[in-house]
Structures are given as C-alpha cells and as structure tokens.
mmCIF file of C-alpha atoms in Angstrom:
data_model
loop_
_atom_site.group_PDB
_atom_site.id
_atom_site.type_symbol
_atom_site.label_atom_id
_atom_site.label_comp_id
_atom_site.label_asym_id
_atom_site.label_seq_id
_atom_site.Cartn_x
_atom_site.Cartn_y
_atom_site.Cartn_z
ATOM 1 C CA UNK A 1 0.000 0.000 0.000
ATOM 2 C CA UNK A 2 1.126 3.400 -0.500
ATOM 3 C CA UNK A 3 -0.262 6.461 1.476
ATOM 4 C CA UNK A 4 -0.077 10.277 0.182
ATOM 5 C CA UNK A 5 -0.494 13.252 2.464
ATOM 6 C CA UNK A 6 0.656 17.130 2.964
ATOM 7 C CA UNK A 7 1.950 18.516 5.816
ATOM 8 C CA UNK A 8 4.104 21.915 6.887
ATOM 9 C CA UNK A 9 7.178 19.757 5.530
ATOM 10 C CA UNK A 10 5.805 19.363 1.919
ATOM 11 C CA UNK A 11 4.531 15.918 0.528
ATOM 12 C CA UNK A 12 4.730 12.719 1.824
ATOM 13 C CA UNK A 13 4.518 9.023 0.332
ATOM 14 C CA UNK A 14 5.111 6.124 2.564
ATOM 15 C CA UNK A 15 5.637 2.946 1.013
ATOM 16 C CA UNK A 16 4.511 0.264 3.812
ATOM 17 C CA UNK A 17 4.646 -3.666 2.976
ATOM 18 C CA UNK A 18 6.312 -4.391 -0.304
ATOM 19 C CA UNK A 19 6.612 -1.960 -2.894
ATOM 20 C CA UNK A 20 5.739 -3.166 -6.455
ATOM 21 C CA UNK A 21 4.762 -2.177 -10.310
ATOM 22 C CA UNK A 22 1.409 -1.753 -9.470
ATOM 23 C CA UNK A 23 1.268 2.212 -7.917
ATOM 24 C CA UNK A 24 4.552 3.064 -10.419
ATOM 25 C CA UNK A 25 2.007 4.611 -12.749
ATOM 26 C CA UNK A 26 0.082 6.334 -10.104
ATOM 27 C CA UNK A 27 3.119 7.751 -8.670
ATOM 28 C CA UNK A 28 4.476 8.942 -11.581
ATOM 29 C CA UNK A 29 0.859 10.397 -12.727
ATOM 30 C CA UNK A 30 0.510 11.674 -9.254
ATOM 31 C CA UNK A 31 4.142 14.089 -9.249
ATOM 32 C CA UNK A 32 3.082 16.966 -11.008
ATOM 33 C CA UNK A 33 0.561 17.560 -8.049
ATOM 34 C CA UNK A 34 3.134 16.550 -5.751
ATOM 35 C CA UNK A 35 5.810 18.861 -6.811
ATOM 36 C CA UNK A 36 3.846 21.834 -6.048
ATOM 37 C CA UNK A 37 4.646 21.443 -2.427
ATOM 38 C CA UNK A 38 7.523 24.321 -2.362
ATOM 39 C CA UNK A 39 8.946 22.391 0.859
ATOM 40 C CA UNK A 40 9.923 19.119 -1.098
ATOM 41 C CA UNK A 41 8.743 15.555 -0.994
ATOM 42 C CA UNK A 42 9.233 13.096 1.180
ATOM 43 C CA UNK A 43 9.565 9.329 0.480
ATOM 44 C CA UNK A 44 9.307 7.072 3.300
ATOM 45 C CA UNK A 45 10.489 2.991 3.407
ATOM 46 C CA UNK A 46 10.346 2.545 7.023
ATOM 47 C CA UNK A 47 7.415 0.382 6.731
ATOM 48 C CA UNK A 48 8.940 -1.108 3.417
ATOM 49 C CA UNK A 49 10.056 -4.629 3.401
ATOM 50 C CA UNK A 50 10.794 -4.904 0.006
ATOM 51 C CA UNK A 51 10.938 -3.333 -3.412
ATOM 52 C CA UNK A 52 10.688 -4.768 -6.780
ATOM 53 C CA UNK A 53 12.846 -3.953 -10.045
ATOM 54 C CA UNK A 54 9.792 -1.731 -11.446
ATOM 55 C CA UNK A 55 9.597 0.343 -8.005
ATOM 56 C CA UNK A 56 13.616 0.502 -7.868
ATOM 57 C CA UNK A 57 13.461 2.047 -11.307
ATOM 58 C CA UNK A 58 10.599 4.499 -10.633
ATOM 59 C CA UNK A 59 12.362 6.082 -7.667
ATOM 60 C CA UNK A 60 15.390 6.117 -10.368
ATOM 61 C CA UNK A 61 13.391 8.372 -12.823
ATOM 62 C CA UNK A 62 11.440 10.250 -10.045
ATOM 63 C CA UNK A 63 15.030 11.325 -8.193
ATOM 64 C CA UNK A 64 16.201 12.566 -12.030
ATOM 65 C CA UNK A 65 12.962 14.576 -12.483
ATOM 66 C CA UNK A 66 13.473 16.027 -8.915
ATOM 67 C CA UNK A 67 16.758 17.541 -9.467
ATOM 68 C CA UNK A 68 16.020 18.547 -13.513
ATOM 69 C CA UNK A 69 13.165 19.862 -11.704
ATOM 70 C CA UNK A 70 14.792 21.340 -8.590
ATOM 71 C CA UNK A 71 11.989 19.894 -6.302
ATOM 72 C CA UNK A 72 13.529 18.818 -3.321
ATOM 73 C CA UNK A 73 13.556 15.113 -2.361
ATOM 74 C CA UNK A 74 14.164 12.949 0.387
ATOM 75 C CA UNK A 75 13.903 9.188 1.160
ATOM 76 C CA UNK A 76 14.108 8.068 5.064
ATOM 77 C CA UNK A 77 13.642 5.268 6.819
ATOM 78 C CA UNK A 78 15.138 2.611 4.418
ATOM 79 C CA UNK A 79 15.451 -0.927 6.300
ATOM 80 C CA UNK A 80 18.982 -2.347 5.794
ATOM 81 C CA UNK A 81 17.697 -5.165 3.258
ATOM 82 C CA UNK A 82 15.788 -2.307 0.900
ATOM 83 C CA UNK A 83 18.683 0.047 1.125
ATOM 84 C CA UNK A 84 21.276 -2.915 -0.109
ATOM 85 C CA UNK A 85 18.963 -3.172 -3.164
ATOM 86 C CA UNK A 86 19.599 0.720 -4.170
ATOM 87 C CA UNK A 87 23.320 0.109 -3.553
ATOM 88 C CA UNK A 88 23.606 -3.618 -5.255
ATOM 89 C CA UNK A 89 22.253 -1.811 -8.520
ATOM 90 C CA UNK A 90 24.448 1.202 -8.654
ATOM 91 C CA UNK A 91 22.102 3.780 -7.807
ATOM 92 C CA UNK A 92 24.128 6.689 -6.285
ATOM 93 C CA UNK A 93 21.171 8.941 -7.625
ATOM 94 C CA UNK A 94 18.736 7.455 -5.629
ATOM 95 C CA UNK A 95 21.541 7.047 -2.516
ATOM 96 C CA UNK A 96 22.087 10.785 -2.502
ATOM 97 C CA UNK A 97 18.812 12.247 -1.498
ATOM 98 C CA UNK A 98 18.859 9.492 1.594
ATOM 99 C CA UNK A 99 18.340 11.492 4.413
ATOM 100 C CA UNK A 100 19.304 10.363 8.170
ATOM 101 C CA UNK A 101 16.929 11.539 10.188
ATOM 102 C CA UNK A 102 13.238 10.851 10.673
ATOM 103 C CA UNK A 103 10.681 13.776 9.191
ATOM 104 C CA UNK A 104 7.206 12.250 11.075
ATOM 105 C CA UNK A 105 4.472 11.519 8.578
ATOM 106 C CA UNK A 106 1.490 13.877 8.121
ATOM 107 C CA UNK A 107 -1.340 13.282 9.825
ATOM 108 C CA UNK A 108 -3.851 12.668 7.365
ATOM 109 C CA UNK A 109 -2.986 10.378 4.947
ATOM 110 C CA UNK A 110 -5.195 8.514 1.755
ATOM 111 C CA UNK A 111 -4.289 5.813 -0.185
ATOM 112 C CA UNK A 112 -2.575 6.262 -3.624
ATOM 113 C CA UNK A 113 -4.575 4.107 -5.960
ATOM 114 C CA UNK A 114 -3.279 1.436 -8.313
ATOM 115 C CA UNK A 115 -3.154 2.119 -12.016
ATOM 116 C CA UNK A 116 -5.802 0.091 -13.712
ATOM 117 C CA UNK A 117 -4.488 0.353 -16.927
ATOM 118 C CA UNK A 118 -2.609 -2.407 -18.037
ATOM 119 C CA UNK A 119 -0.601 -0.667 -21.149
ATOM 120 C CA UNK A 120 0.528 2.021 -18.989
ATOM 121 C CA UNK A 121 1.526 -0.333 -16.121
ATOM 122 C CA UNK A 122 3.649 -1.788 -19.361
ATOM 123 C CA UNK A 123 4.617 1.435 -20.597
ATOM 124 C CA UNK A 124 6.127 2.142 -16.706
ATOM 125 C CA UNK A 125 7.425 -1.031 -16.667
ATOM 126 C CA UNK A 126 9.716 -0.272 -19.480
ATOM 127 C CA UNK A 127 10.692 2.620 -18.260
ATOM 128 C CA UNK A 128 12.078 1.849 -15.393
ATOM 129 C CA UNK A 129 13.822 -0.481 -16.348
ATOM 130 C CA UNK A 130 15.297 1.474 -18.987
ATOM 131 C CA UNK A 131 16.897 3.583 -16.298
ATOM 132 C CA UNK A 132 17.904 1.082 -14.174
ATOM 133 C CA UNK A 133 19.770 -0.783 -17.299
ATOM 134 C CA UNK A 134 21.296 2.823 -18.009
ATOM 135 C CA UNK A 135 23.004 2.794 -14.671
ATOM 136 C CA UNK A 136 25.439 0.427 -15.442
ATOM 137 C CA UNK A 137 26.433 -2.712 -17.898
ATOM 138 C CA UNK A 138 25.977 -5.392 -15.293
ATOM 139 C CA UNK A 139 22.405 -3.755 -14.690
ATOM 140 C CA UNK A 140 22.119 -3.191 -18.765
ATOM 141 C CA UNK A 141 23.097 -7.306 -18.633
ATOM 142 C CA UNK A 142 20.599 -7.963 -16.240
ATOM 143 C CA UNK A 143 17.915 -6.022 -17.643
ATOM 144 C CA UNK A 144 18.511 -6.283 -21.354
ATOM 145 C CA UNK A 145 15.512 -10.022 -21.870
ATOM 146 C CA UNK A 146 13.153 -7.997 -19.616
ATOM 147 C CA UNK A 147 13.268 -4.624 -21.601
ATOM 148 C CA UNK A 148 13.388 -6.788 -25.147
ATOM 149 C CA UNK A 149 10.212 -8.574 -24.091
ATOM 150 C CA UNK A 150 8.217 -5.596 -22.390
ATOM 151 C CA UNK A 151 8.698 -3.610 -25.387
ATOM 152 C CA UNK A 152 7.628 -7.093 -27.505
ATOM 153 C CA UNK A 153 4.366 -6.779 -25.557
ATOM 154 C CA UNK A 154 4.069 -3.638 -25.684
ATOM 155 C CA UNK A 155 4.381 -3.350 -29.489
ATOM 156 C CA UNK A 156 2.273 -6.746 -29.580
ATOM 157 C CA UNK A 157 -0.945 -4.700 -28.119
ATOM 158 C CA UNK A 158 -0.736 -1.791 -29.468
ATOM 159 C CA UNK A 159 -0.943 -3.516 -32.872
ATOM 160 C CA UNK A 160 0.657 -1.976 -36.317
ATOM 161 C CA UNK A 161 1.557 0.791 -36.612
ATOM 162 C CA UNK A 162 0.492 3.406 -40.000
ATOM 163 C CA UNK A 163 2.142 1.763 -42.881
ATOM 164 C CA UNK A 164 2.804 -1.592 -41.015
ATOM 165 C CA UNK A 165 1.181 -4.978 -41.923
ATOM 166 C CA UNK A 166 -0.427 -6.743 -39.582
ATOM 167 C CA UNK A 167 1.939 -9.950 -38.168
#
C-alpha cells in the first residue's frame, strides 16, 4: 500500500509492505501535483520490506525529475535489506537524497490508488527499467531479456503501426 499526504514539511509518500509495479504509474501520474509542495517531498520505506525492479526504477526516474526539476527530495527510513537493493544496482542517484533523520508523517494520509491500466503499467514497466539498465552494464546485462520482451508486448498490443502490416 502506499499512502499520500501534505503537511508543513511538503509531501509525503510512505511505502509500507512491499513496494511493487502496481502504484509506479500512479506515482508517476501523481508528481506533477506533488511537486507543487515548495517544501519538497518526502519518500518514506520505514514500513517497506521490500521493493521490486519496477519500483527501484521508478524512484530512479522520479530522483532525475526532482533535481532537472529542482523539487527537493528525500527518502528516510530505508530498512537495511531495501537500502542494499539501491546500492547492489548502482544507484548513487537514488543514494544521494537518503536522508538520516526521521521527518514524522502527516497526519492525514489517503491511499494512492493502483493504475488500472494495463498498457501504462507496461509502458512504466519499461521505463524503469530502462533507467535502471542505463546505470550500469551489469544492470544493462541484467535487464537487457526484460526490456526486449516488455517492449515485444508492448508493441504486440498496441498492434501496427500506420504503414505496417499486420503480423
């Protein structure tokens, strides 16, 4: 589950239980409200036990469009097991807006809803994996059958294109 909420500090997300594809598109759809909040966002694992490859590569791309964007960004409260999985894959972007101490969560907070939309959910997918394989060549190794057969899919339902035939 992932919560959303504003406080005096700017925006909050907290990721609690495991972190996975499914709110990628609904986080990414959700930052151009977010950013508004002059006083940053914060991202918070401490009720994160685990993060998939999809969620890894979303906080990739979200940390990039923070600083492009110069919206301020923190993560707190990474458990030792999720943090090894930023540093295992390279991600020294995502490892620099770590903070060490604790900002408390605002009070009210809703739930950030699940994409229902399959071919976006694909399209995120992709992505994020894209910039996870662009972090290094034993990522771009690791990555490279996933990102061949996403974009197989992908290409697969959106059928031909103008000018194409039809497989």
């Amino acid at each position: 589950e992932m919560l959303i909420g504003a406080g005096p500090g700017g925006t909050t997300i907290s990721v609690n239980g495991r972190g996975n594809w499914m709110h990628c598109a609904a986080l990414h759809d959700a930052w151009p409200e977010i950013k508004r909040q002059t006083e940053g966002v914060t991202i918070d694992l401490s009720l994160c036990e685990m993060l998939d490859s999809t969620f890894l590569g979303t906080l990739q791309e979200l940390c990039q469009r923070a600083d492009r964007e110069k919206v301020p960004l923190r993560i707190q409260g990474a458990v030792p097991q999720v943090r090894r999985l930023f540093e295992e894959l390279g991600m020294q972007g995502v490892l620099s807006h770590f903070s060490a101490t604790m900002k408390p969560l605002p009070p009210q907070m809703r739930p950030l809803a699940a994409c229902m939309n399959d071919q976006l959910n694909r399209q995120r997918m992709l992505q994020a994996h894209q910039a996870l394989a662009g972090l290094s060549d034993s990522n771009r190794r690791e990555f490279s059958r996933l990102i061949e057969h996403l974009r197989a899919e992908i290409d697969r339902l959106d059928g031909p294109r103008d000018g194409e035939k039809k497989k």
